[in-house]
Amino acid sequence: MDLKREIAELTPNLIALRRDFHAHPEIGTQEFRTAQKIEDELKSLGMDVRRCLPTGVIGVLKGGKPGKTLCLRSDIDALPVQEETGLPFASENPGVMHACGHDNHMACLLTTARLMANHRDEIPGTLVFLFQTNEEDAGAQDMIDAGALDDPRPDAIMGMHVWSYTKEGWIGIVPGALMASSWYFKLTIHGKGGHGGSPHSCINPIDCAMHVLQAFQTFHTLEMDAKKPTTVTVGKLQAGEFNIVVPDDCLMEGSIRCLHNDDAAVRERIREMIDGVCKTYRCTYDLEYKCGNSLLDNDPELTKMVIEASEEVLGPDRVDDSVATMIGEDFAEFLKVVPGVFFFMGIADHDKGTDYEHHNCRFNAPETVLPKAVEMQCTLIRKYLGF
Ligand SMILES: [Zn+2]
Ligand SMILES: [Zn+2]
């Protein structure tokens, strides 16, 4: 297998795929055109292809020799963002954009699938190409529940994200905790409404909410181990309609992110503080937690394999190990079922304009990174399966 030559031959098609996906972005769970195109591509390679949920697609390539089963995952959804890149292949769907780079992931994984299908007889084992719906809103768990990791059950899973916080030509990875868990909370504080001129006969939930916020700050600065990165962020606070009316309720919504494994204890302590403050201020409350994504915990041995692959593909010392982030990724849910690894493919180059934040309306990945990403995937497959 002459990897570099074969990838060079497939690169025009790789770029065409990327541009086509980029021009036709679709929001999570609505990726019908996208899923159809993926399904058609995989079927043209002679794979067993099935849908998992209406827009998730799984292709299975059985090699010619016995061996382990490796799953590679790409996300497929776009975001409700109006594109402002000015690219000739910019989004044709108003208000929807591939602003996180998932168009690149799909094009790379389909190209890797094509290259591997061309060498089917040499492959000792089975490859599962998993195209996941709705990454931006926790679609991974839905796909697992719908059987994405059954039949065949992979021995390991690998994922990649183009990453504008890392320079082009580098990868970003750490063993263990790479991306934070994220839990959403919705707190409704119940007081007792009434006349603003008679506050003593009311119970003002706004005042209670202020002390709850202060308790979060105290928890963060005085109780939480500074070596265990944790954020408690309130993004929504709503109460009241009129200046002389004390409202009944106050709504507070936010997220709790942890780059460590003590997240359950953090949530419990936050609940306890809310409970104590509400009692002090004579309020009652309802608190709901919802899991956004789990901690993304990289397998140490597979992390070593990714670093070795990067030395072959990108050259020595091209690994940024300062990339652990409070941003979440639902690839973490797959890692709770099978061991695996997730890494960032750096794309940032200020002169090319490819260092915009993810989810920004000017986000763009340089196409020069795509053949390298395919080479990383193919190298990892060969290392893991041993051929
Ligand atoms: Zn995103
Ligand atoms: Zn993303």
mmCIF file of C-alpha atoms and ligand atoms in Angstrom:
data_model
loop_
_atom_site.group_PDB
_atom_site.id
_atom_site.type_symbol
_atom_site.label_atom_id
_atom_site.label_comp_id
_atom_site.label_asym_id
_atom_site.label_seq_id
_atom_site.Cartn_x
_atom_site.Cartn_y
_atom_site.Cartn_z
ATOM 1 C CA MET A 1 0.000 0.000 0.000
ATOM 2 C CA ASP A 2 1.559 3.278 -1.157
ATOM 3 C CA LEU A 3 -0.446 5.495 1.155
ATOM 4 C CA LYS A 4 0.791 8.915 0.090
ATOM 5 C CA ARG A 5 0.393 8.207 -3.641
ATOM 6 C CA GLU A 6 -3.049 6.672 -3.233
ATOM 7 C CA ILE A 7 -4.253 9.575 -1.093
ATOM 8 C CA ALA A 8 -2.875 12.041 -3.668
ATOM 9 C CA GLU A 9 -4.939 10.272 -6.335
ATOM 10 C CA LEU A 10 -8.074 10.493 -4.196
ATOM 11 C CA THR A 11 -7.541 14.121 -3.142
ATOM 12 C CA PRO A 12 -9.593 15.792 -5.938
ATOM 13 C CA ASN A 13 -12.544 13.614 -4.912
ATOM 14 C CA LEU A 14 -11.863 14.333 -1.234
ATOM 15 C CA ILE A 15 -12.024 18.095 -1.869
ATOM 16 C CA ALA A 16 -15.159 17.728 -4.019
ATOM 17 C CA LEU A 17 -16.896 15.772 -1.235
ATOM 18 C CA ARG A 18 -15.950 18.391 1.335
ATOM 19 C CA ARG A 19 -17.259 21.250 -0.828
ATOM 20 C CA ASP A 20 -20.486 19.430 -1.572
ATOM 21 C CA PHE A 21 -21.155 18.757 2.128
ATOM 22 C CA HIS A 22 -20.166 22.320 2.968
ATOM 23 C CA ALA A 23 -22.601 23.796 0.439
ATOM 24 C CA HIS A 24 -25.486 21.658 1.754
ATOM 25 C CA PRO A 25 -25.401 21.803 5.568
ATOM 26 C CA GLU A 26 -28.258 20.347 7.625
ATOM 27 C CA ILE A 27 -29.177 20.742 11.293
ATOM 28 C CA GLY A 28 -28.858 17.771 13.693
ATOM 29 C CA THR A 29 -31.468 14.980 13.182
ATOM 30 C CA GLN A 30 -32.453 16.623 9.851
ATOM 31 C CA GLU A 31 -29.368 15.515 7.858
ATOM 32 C CA PHE A 32 -31.419 13.657 5.212
ATOM 33 C CA ARG A 33 -29.510 14.735 2.085
ATOM 34 C CA THR A 34 -26.199 14.294 3.906
ATOM 35 C CA ALA A 35 -27.070 10.792 5.131
ATOM 36 C CA GLN A 36 -28.263 9.736 1.677
ATOM 37 C CA LYS A 37 -25.009 10.872 0.096
ATOM 38 C CA ILE A 38 -22.967 8.995 2.712
ATOM 39 C CA GLU A 39 -25.094 5.876 2.236
ATOM 40 C CA ASP A 40 -24.680 6.026 -1.556
ATOM 41 C CA GLU A 41 -20.900 6.457 -1.262
ATOM 42 C CA LEU A 42 -20.507 3.552 1.173
ATOM 43 C CA LYS A 43 -22.743 1.276 -0.910
ATOM 44 C CA SER A 44 -20.674 2.090 -4.005
ATOM 45 C CA LEU A 45 -17.689 0.658 -2.108
ATOM 46 C CA GLY A 46 -19.472 -2.663 -1.636
ATOM 47 C CA MET A 47 -19.966 -2.362 2.115
ATOM 48 C CA ASP A 48 -22.801 -3.570 4.299
ATOM 49 C CA VAL A 49 -24.609 -0.311 5.041
ATOM 50 C CA ARG A 50 -27.396 0.348 7.513
ATOM 51 C CA ARG A 51 -29.202 3.303 9.004
ATOM 52 C CA CYS A 52 -29.125 3.800 12.756
ATOM 53 C CA LEU A 53 -31.784 6.387 13.633
ATOM 54 C CA PRO A 54 -33.217 8.127 10.535
ATOM 55 C CA THR A 55 -30.006 9.994 9.657
ATOM 56 C CA GLY A 56 -27.173 7.973 11.225
ATOM 57 C CA VAL A 57 -25.277 5.749 8.764
ATOM 58 C CA ILE A 58 -23.022 2.775 9.492
ATOM 59 C CA GLY A 59 -20.859 1.005 6.925
ATOM 60 C CA VAL A 60 -19.102 -2.274 7.744
ATOM 61 C CA LEU A 61 -16.069 -3.405 5.745
ATOM 62 C CA LYS A 62 -15.038 -6.998 6.462
ATOM 63 C CA GLY A 63 -11.396 -7.543 5.609
ATOM 64 C CA GLY A 64 -10.067 -10.610 3.825
ATOM 65 C CA LYS A 65 -8.340 -11.907 6.961
ATOM 66 C CA PRO A 66 -9.480 -12.416 10.569
ATOM 67 C CA GLY A 67 -8.629 -9.775 13.153
ATOM 68 C CA LYS A 68 -9.929 -7.083 15.472
ATOM 69 C CA THR A 69 -12.813 -4.700 14.800
ATOM 70 C CA LEU A 70 -12.068 -0.983 14.693
ATOM 71 C CA CYS A 71 -14.704 1.749 14.468
ATOM 72 C CA LEU A 72 -14.015 5.220 13.061
ATOM 73 C CA ARG A 73 -16.555 7.952 13.668
ATOM 74 C CA SER A 74 -17.438 11.166 11.882
ATOM 75 C CA ASP A 75 -20.162 13.581 12.956
ATOM 76 C CA ILE A 76 -22.386 14.936 10.185
ATOM 77 C CA ASP A 77 -24.504 17.834 11.480
ATOM 78 C CA ALA A 78 -24.282 21.589 10.925
ATOM 79 C CA LEU A 79 -25.337 24.608 13.016
ATOM 80 C CA PRO A 80 -27.985 27.350 12.864
ATOM 81 C CA VAL A 81 -25.433 29.993 11.778
ATOM 82 C CA GLN A 82 -25.599 32.326 8.758
ATOM 83 C CA GLU A 83 -22.356 31.755 6.838
ATOM 84 C CA GLU A 84 -20.145 34.801 6.161
ATOM 85 C CA THR A 85 -17.016 33.154 4.717
ATOM 86 C CA GLY A 86 -17.568 34.309 1.123
ATOM 87 C CA LEU A 87 -16.305 30.904 -0.091
ATOM 88 C CA PRO A 88 -17.372 29.901 -3.618
ATOM 89 C CA PHE A 89 -18.898 26.745 -2.099
ATOM 90 C CA ALA A 90 -20.536 28.529 0.850
ATOM 91 C CA SER A 91 -23.776 27.244 2.331
ATOM 92 C CA GLU A 92 -26.773 27.225 0.009
ATOM 93 C CA ASN A 93 -29.105 26.793 2.978
ATOM 94 C CA PRO A 94 -29.869 30.197 4.525
ATOM 95 C CA GLY A 95 -29.178 30.310 8.258
ATOM 96 C CA VAL A 96 -27.432 26.909 8.319
ATOM 97 C CA MET A 97 -23.676 26.395 8.157
ATOM 98 C CA HIS A 98 -20.993 23.772 8.713
ATOM 99 C CA ALA A 99 -19.423 26.114 11.256
ATOM 100 C CA CYS A 100 -17.814 23.331 13.319
ATOM 101 C CA GLY A 101 -16.037 21.568 10.443
ATOM 102 C CA HIS A 102 -18.045 18.341 10.324
ATOM 103 C CA ASP A 103 -18.101 18.633 6.502
ATOM 104 C CA ASN A 104 -14.340 17.935 6.623
ATOM 105 C CA HIS A 105 -14.810 14.938 8.910
ATOM 106 C CA MET A 106 -17.292 13.293 6.535
ATOM 107 C CA ALA A 107 -15.153 13.882 3.439
ATOM 108 C CA CYS A 108 -12.054 12.475 5.173
ATOM 109 C CA LEU A 109 -13.777 9.382 6.565
ATOM 110 C CA LEU A 110 -15.445 8.573 3.230
ATOM 111 C CA THR A 111 -12.055 8.878 1.522
ATOM 112 C CA THR A 112 -10.438 6.653 4.146
ATOM 113 C CA ALA A 113 -13.280 4.167 3.590
ATOM 114 C CA ARG A 114 -12.658 4.207 -0.181
ATOM 115 C CA LEU A 115 -8.942 3.656 0.241
ATOM 116 C CA MET A 116 -9.496 0.777 2.662
ATOM 117 C CA ALA A 117 -12.155 -0.781 0.415
ATOM 118 C CA ASN A 118 -9.554 -0.827 -2.377
ATOM 119 C CA HIS A 119 -7.386 -2.995 -0.108
ATOM 120 C CA ARG A 120 -10.133 -5.109 1.388
ATOM 121 C CA ASP A 121 -8.323 -8.444 0.899
ATOM 122 C CA GLU A 122 -5.243 -7.277 2.821
ATOM 123 C CA ILE A 123 -7.152 -6.077 5.899
ATOM 124 C CA PRO A 124 -6.863 -8.373 8.949
ATOM 125 C CA GLY A 125 -10.111 -7.523 10.705
ATOM 126 C CA THR A 126 -13.221 -5.428 10.294
ATOM 127 C CA LEU A 127 -13.680 -1.687 9.906
ATOM 128 C CA VAL A 128 -16.843 0.076 11.011
ATOM 129 C CA PHE A 129 -17.440 3.538 9.551
ATOM 130 C CA LEU A 130 -19.875 5.314 11.859
ATOM 131 C CA PHE A 131 -21.474 8.547 10.654
ATOM 132 C CA GLN A 132 -23.178 10.120 13.650
ATOM 133 C CA THR A 133 -26.174 12.411 13.609
ATOM 134 C CA ASN A 134 -26.693 15.441 15.831
ATOM 135 C CA GLU A 135 -23.325 15.833 17.583
ATOM 136 C CA GLU A 136 -24.137 19.405 18.598
ATOM 137 C CA ASP A 137 -27.004 18.135 20.737
ATOM 138 C CA ALA A 138 -25.836 14.839 22.202
ATOM 139 C CA GLY A 139 -26.779 12.459 19.366
ATOM 140 C CA ALA A 140 -24.135 9.880 20.273
ATOM 141 C CA GLN A 141 -26.094 8.381 23.160
ATOM 142 C CA ASP A 142 -29.201 8.122 20.976
ATOM 143 C CA MET A 143 -27.197 6.174 18.405
ATOM 144 C CA ILE A 144 -25.708 3.890 21.061
ATOM 145 C CA ASP A 145 -29.240 3.243 22.385
ATOM 146 C CA ALA A 146 -30.301 2.449 18.809
ATOM 147 C CA GLY A 147 -27.541 -0.189 18.518
ATOM 148 C CA ALA A 148 -24.725 1.724 16.798
ATOM 149 C CA LEU A 149 -22.060 -0.250 18.672
ATOM 150 C CA ASP A 150 -23.747 -3.644 18.277
ATOM 151 C CA ASP A 151 -23.226 -6.027 15.365
ATOM 152 C CA PRO A 152 -20.325 -5.882 15.171
ATOM 153 C CA ARG A 153 -19.172 -4.654 18.568
ATOM 154 C CA PRO A 154 -15.901 -2.744 17.956
ATOM 155 C CA ASP A 155 -12.814 -3.522 20.034
ATOM 156 C CA ALA A 156 -11.883 0.161 19.840
ATOM 157 C CA ILE A 157 -13.161 3.447 18.430
ATOM 158 C CA MET A 158 -11.322 6.456 17.032
ATOM 159 C CA GLY A 159 -12.518 9.998 16.360
ATOM 160 C CA MET A 160 -10.985 13.175 15.008
ATOM 161 C CA HIS A 161 -11.949 16.846 14.980
ATOM 162 C CA VAL A 162 -10.429 19.605 12.856
ATOM 163 C CA TRP A 163 -9.420 22.179 15.444
ATOM 164 C CA SER A 164 -8.889 25.912 15.010
ATOM 165 C CA TYR A 165 -7.303 26.270 18.477
ATOM 166 C CA THR A 166 -4.330 24.199 17.219
ATOM 167 C CA LYS A 167 -1.886 25.240 14.456
ATOM 168 C CA GLU A 168 -2.088 23.597 11.043
ATOM 169 C CA GLY A 169 0.505 20.834 10.751
ATOM 170 C CA TRP A 170 0.063 19.813 14.386
ATOM 171 C CA ILE A 171 -2.229 17.472 16.242
ATOM 172 C CA GLY A 172 -3.622 18.066 19.714
ATOM 173 C CA ILE A 173 -4.033 15.180 22.125
ATOM 174 C CA VAL A 174 -3.587 14.134 25.755
ATOM 175 C CA PRO A 175 -3.991 10.737 27.412
ATOM 176 C CA GLY A 176 -6.948 10.685 29.820
ATOM 177 C CA ALA A 177 -9.257 13.678 30.171
ATOM 178 C CA LEU A 178 -9.244 15.692 26.923
ATOM 179 C CA MET A 179 -12.696 17.324 26.906
ATOM 180 C CA ALA A 180 -14.934 18.211 29.835
ATOM 181 C CA SER A 181 -18.207 16.633 30.850
ATOM 182 C CA SER A 182 -21.121 18.995 30.537
ATOM 183 C CA TRP A 183 -24.380 18.845 32.484
ATOM 184 C CA TYR A 184 -27.182 21.341 32.058
ATOM 185 C CA PHE A 185 -29.279 22.503 34.994
ATOM 186 C CA LYS A 186 -32.640 24.226 35.199
ATOM 187 C CA LEU A 187 -33.490 25.741 38.573
ATOM 188 C CA THR A 188 -36.870 27.279 39.357
ATOM 189 C CA ILE A 189 -36.981 29.151 42.657
ATOM 190 C CA HIS A 190 -40.480 29.579 44.071
ATOM 191 C CA GLY A 191 -41.181 32.568 46.332
ATOM 192 C CA LYS A 192 -44.409 34.408 47.048
ATOM 193 C CA GLY A 193 -45.493 37.244 44.798
ATOM 194 C CA GLY A 194 -47.125 40.477 45.888
ATOM 195 C CA HIS A 195 -46.893 44.255 46.185
ATOM 196 C CA GLY A 196 -43.465 45.882 45.773
ATOM 197 C CA GLY A 197 -44.405 48.323 48.533
ATOM 198 C CA SER A 198 -44.931 45.502 50.987
ATOM 199 C CA PRO A 199 -41.844 43.274 50.550
ATOM 200 C CA HIS A 200 -42.128 41.853 54.087
ATOM 201 C CA SER A 201 -45.383 40.133 53.181
ATOM 202 C CA CYS A 202 -43.840 38.639 50.009
ATOM 203 C CA ILE A 203 -40.932 36.229 49.448
ATOM 204 C CA ASN A 204 -38.815 37.575 46.611
ATOM 205 C CA PRO A 205 -37.238 34.741 44.571
ATOM 206 C CA ILE A 206 -34.929 37.253 42.827
ATOM 207 C CA ASP A 207 -33.150 37.976 46.103
ATOM 208 C CA CYS A 208 -32.792 34.235 46.730
ATOM 209 C CA ALA A 209 -31.374 33.737 43.201
ATOM 210 C CA MET A 210 -28.717 36.373 43.920
ATOM 211 C CA HIS A 211 -27.544 34.378 46.945
ATOM 212 C CA VAL A 212 -27.593 31.134 44.973
ATOM 213 C CA LEU A 213 -25.242 32.776 42.446
ATOM 214 C CA GLN A 214 -23.003 33.869 45.291
ATOM 215 C CA ALA A 215 -22.972 30.319 46.660
ATOM 216 C CA PHE A 216 -21.789 29.068 43.234
ATOM 217 C CA GLN A 217 -18.884 31.548 43.403
ATOM 218 C CA THR A 218 -17.983 30.393 46.914
ATOM 219 C CA PHE A 219 -18.109 26.772 45.825
ATOM 220 C CA HIS A 220 -15.865 27.499 42.872
ATOM 221 C CA THR A 221 -13.232 29.569 44.660
ATOM 222 C CA LEU A 222 -13.154 28.003 48.135
ATOM 223 C CA GLU A 223 -14.424 24.439 47.880
ATOM 224 C CA MET A 224 -13.300 23.160 44.498
ATOM 225 C CA ASP A 225 -9.770 21.817 44.117
ATOM 226 C CA ALA A 226 -8.130 24.244 41.691
ATOM 227 C CA LYS A 227 -6.293 21.295 40.114
ATOM 228 C CA LYS A 228 -9.657 19.840 39.039
ATOM 229 C CA PRO A 229 -10.948 22.215 36.358
ATOM 230 C CA THR A 230 -14.634 22.963 36.930
ATOM 231 C CA THR A 231 -16.964 25.665 35.657
ATOM 232 C CA VAL A 232 -20.457 26.578 36.824
ATOM 233 C CA THR A 233 -21.916 29.018 34.319
ATOM 234 C CA VAL A 234 -25.349 30.641 34.426
ATOM 235 C CA GLY A 235 -26.528 31.592 30.960
ATOM 236 C CA LYS A 236 -30.159 32.422 31.659
ATOM 237 C CA LEU A 237 -31.838 34.261 34.531
ATOM 238 C CA GLN A 238 -35.479 35.255 34.219
ATOM 239 C CA ALA A 239 -37.933 36.756 36.702
ATOM 240 C CA GLY A 240 -40.573 39.414 36.936
ATOM 241 C CA GLU A 241 -42.661 41.469 34.552
ATOM 242 C CA PHE A 242 -43.223 44.804 36.285
ATOM 243 C CA ASN A 243 -41.294 47.135 38.604
ATOM 244 C CA ILE A 244 -43.743 47.170 41.536
ATOM 245 C CA VAL A 245 -44.726 43.502 41.415
ATOM 246 C CA VAL A 246 -42.725 40.888 43.319
ATOM 247 C CA PRO A 247 -42.817 37.746 41.117
ATOM 248 C CA ASP A 248 -43.697 34.256 42.294
ATOM 249 C CA ASP A 249 -40.813 32.508 40.535
ATOM 250 C CA CYS A 250 -37.301 32.994 39.231
ATOM 251 C CA LEU A 251 -35.792 30.744 36.549
ATOM 252 C CA MET A 252 -32.058 30.073 36.329
ATOM 253 C CA GLU A 253 -30.381 27.886 33.684
ATOM 254 C CA GLY A 254 -26.742 27.027 33.142
ATOM 255 C CA SER A 255 -24.125 24.332 32.786
ATOM 256 C CA ILE A 256 -21.650 22.541 35.005
ATOM 257 C CA ARG A 257 -18.463 21.372 33.265
ATOM 258 C CA CYS A 258 -15.779 19.160 34.789
ATOM 259 C CA LEU A 259 -12.446 18.063 33.348
ATOM 260 C CA HIS A 260 -12.209 15.309 35.960
ATOM 261 C CA ASN A 261 -14.198 12.350 37.211
ATOM 262 C CA ASP A 262 -15.788 13.905 40.314
ATOM 263 C CA ASP A 263 -18.634 15.493 38.389
ATOM 264 C CA ALA A 264 -21.367 13.636 40.294
ATOM 265 C CA ALA A 265 -20.044 15.011 43.592
ATOM 266 C CA VAL A 266 -19.964 18.528 42.117
ATOM 267 C CA ARG A 267 -23.608 18.273 41.059
ATOM 268 C CA GLU A 268 -24.593 16.932 44.465
ATOM 269 C CA ARG A 269 -22.810 19.760 46.291
ATOM 270 C CA ILE A 270 -24.435 22.354 43.998
ATOM 271 C CA ARG A 271 -27.823 20.827 44.807
ATOM 272 C CA GLU A 272 -27.018 20.959 48.520
ATOM 273 C CA MET A 273 -26.043 24.650 48.324
ATOM 274 C CA ILE A 274 -29.214 25.509 46.396
ATOM 275 C CA ASP A 275 -31.227 23.646 49.011
ATOM 276 C CA GLY A 276 -29.562 25.482 51.894
ATOM 277 C CA VAL A 277 -29.867 28.939 50.346
ATOM 278 C CA CYS A 278 -33.502 28.420 49.380
ATOM 279 C CA LYS A 279 -34.353 27.300 52.938
ATOM 280 C CA THR A 280 -32.562 30.344 54.364
ATOM 281 C CA TYR A 281 -34.581 32.676 52.168
ATOM 282 C CA ARG A 282 -37.891 30.818 52.714
ATOM 283 C CA CYS A 283 -38.153 29.662 49.104
ATOM 284 C CA THR A 284 -38.840 26.248 47.594
ATOM 285 C CA TYR A 285 -37.325 25.085 44.328
ATOM 286 C CA ASP A 286 -37.284 22.556 41.490
ATOM 287 C CA LEU A 287 -33.928 21.492 40.112
ATOM 288 C CA GLU A 288 -33.452 19.444 36.939
ATOM 289 C CA TYR A 289 -30.157 18.106 35.635
ATOM 290 C CA LYS A 290 -29.622 16.824 32.083
ATOM 291 C CA CYS A 291 -26.450 15.251 30.743
ATOM 292 C CA GLY A 292 -25.027 17.133 27.749
ATOM 293 C CA ASN A 293 -22.015 14.869 27.396
ATOM 294 C CA SER A 294 -19.700 12.811 29.582
ATOM 295 C CA LEU A 295 -16.005 13.366 30.228
ATOM 296 C CA LEU A 296 -13.997 12.462 27.117
ATOM 297 C CA ASP A 297 -11.362 10.123 28.500
ATOM 298 C CA ASN A 298 -8.669 8.956 26.062
ATOM 299 C CA ASP A 299 -7.204 5.466 26.367
ATOM 300 C CA PRO A 300 -3.463 5.919 27.163
ATOM 301 C CA GLU A 301 -2.201 3.131 24.857
ATOM 302 C CA LEU A 302 -4.262 4.341 21.906
ATOM 303 C CA THR A 303 -3.092 7.902 22.614
ATOM 304 C CA LYS A 304 0.490 6.670 22.193
ATOM 305 C CA MET A 305 -0.549 5.132 18.874
ATOM 306 C CA VAL A 306 -1.957 8.474 17.663
ATOM 307 C CA ILE A 307 1.287 10.244 18.636
ATOM 308 C CA GLU A 308 3.332 7.609 16.743
ATOM 309 C CA ALA A 309 1.089 8.039 13.707
ATOM 310 C CA SER A 310 1.536 11.827 13.836
ATOM 311 C CA GLU A 311 5.327 11.376 13.751
ATOM 312 C CA GLU A 312 4.995 9.379 10.546
ATOM 313 C CA VAL A 313 2.459 11.695 8.910
ATOM 314 C CA LEU A 314 3.369 15.179 10.177
ATOM 315 C CA GLY A 315 6.954 14.735 11.362
ATOM 316 C CA PRO A 316 8.513 14.653 14.839
ATOM 317 C CA ASP A 317 7.405 16.974 17.663
ATOM 318 C CA ARG A 318 4.133 18.019 16.106
ATOM 319 C CA VAL A 319 2.009 17.180 19.158
ATOM 320 C CA ASP A 320 0.371 19.940 21.179
ATOM 321 C CA ASP A 321 -0.388 18.464 24.616
ATOM 322 C CA SER A 322 -1.847 21.690 26.053
ATOM 323 C CA VAL A 323 -5.215 21.157 24.372
ATOM 324 C CA ALA A 324 -7.419 19.796 27.174
ATOM 325 C CA THR A 325 -10.581 21.912 27.047
ATOM 326 C CA MET A 326 -13.819 22.703 28.884
ATOM 327 C CA ILE A 327 -15.611 22.338 25.509
ATOM 328 C CA GLY A 328 -17.606 19.101 25.408
ATOM 329 C CA GLU A 329 -17.936 16.389 22.733
ATOM 330 C CA ASP A 330 -20.436 13.560 22.715
ATOM 331 C CA PHE A 331 -17.822 11.153 21.310
ATOM 332 C CA ALA A 332 -17.266 10.682 25.055
ATOM 333 C CA GLU A 333 -20.373 8.452 25.204
ATOM 334 C CA PHE A 334 -18.808 5.912 22.824
ATOM 335 C CA LEU A 335 -15.732 5.791 25.071
ATOM 336 C CA LYS A 336 -17.918 4.696 27.967
ATOM 337 C CA VAL A 337 -18.818 1.565 25.959
ATOM 338 C CA VAL A 338 -15.541 0.720 24.178
ATOM 339 C CA PRO A 339 -11.965 1.992 24.652
ATOM 340 C CA GLY A 340 -10.883 4.594 22.181
ATOM 341 C CA VAL A 341 -9.177 7.831 21.395
ATOM 342 C CA PHE A 342 -10.061 11.292 20.097
ATOM 343 C CA PHE A 343 -7.603 13.808 18.699
ATOM 344 C CA PHE A 344 -7.571 17.279 17.204
ATOM 345 C CA MET A 345 -6.254 17.946 13.716
ATOM 346 C CA GLY A 346 -4.860 21.499 13.845
ATOM 347 C CA ILE A 347 -6.127 23.886 11.147
ATOM 348 C CA ALA A 348 -5.196 27.343 12.449
ATOM 349 C CA ASP A 349 -3.266 29.575 10.044
ATOM 350 C CA HIS A 350 -3.916 33.276 10.479
ATOM 351 C CA ASP A 351 -2.777 34.172 6.942
ATOM 352 C CA LYS A 352 -5.248 31.688 5.454
ATOM 353 C CA GLY A 353 -8.059 32.916 7.723
ATOM 354 C CA THR A 354 -8.493 29.469 9.227
ATOM 355 C CA ASP A 355 -8.121 30.451 12.871
ATOM 356 C CA TYR A 356 -11.704 31.578 13.505
ATOM 357 C CA GLU A 357 -13.454 30.044 16.504
ATOM 358 C CA HIS A 358 -15.615 26.972 16.028
ATOM 359 C CA HIS A 359 -19.276 27.970 15.535
ATOM 360 C CA ASN A 360 -18.165 31.382 14.167
ATOM 361 C CA CYS A 361 -19.823 32.496 10.899
ATOM 362 C CA ARG A 362 -16.352 32.783 9.279
ATOM 363 C CA PHE A 363 -15.062 29.393 10.438
ATOM 364 C CA ASN A 364 -13.142 27.597 7.690
ATOM 365 C CA ALA A 365 -10.662 24.728 7.469
ATOM 366 C CA PRO A 366 -7.764 24.762 4.976
ATOM 367 C CA GLU A 367 -8.150 22.006 2.388
ATOM 368 C CA THR A 368 -4.423 21.294 2.673
ATOM 369 C CA VAL A 369 -5.164 19.603 5.993
ATOM 370 C CA LEU A 370 -7.603 17.078 4.536
ATOM 371 C CA PRO A 371 -5.136 14.636 2.867
ATOM 372 C CA LYS A 372 -3.083 14.699 6.084
ATOM 373 C CA ALA A 373 -6.160 13.834 8.108
ATOM 374 C CA VAL A 374 -6.904 10.897 5.788
ATOM 375 C CA GLU A 375 -3.300 9.763 6.138
ATOM 376 C CA MET A 376 -3.623 9.930 9.926
ATOM 377 C CA GLN A 377 -6.761 7.769 9.810
ATOM 378 C CA CYS A 378 -5.248 5.218 7.430
ATOM 379 C CA THR A 379 -2.017 5.046 9.433
ATOM 380 C CA LEU A 380 -3.976 4.480 12.634
ATOM 381 C CA ILE A 381 -6.037 1.718 11.026
ATOM 382 C CA ARG A 382 -2.873 -0.072 9.876
ATOM 383 C CA LYS A 383 -1.214 0.309 13.249
ATOM 384 C CA TYR A 384 -4.237 -0.924 15.172
ATOM 385 C CA LEU A 385 -5.083 -3.884 12.948
ATOM 386 C CA GLY A 386 -1.412 -4.600 12.175
ATOM 387 C CA PHE A 387 -0.874 -4.596 8.419
HETATM 388 ZN ZN ZN B 1 -19.494 22.200 17.388
HETATM 389 ZN ZN ZN B 2 -17.781 19.782 16.180
#
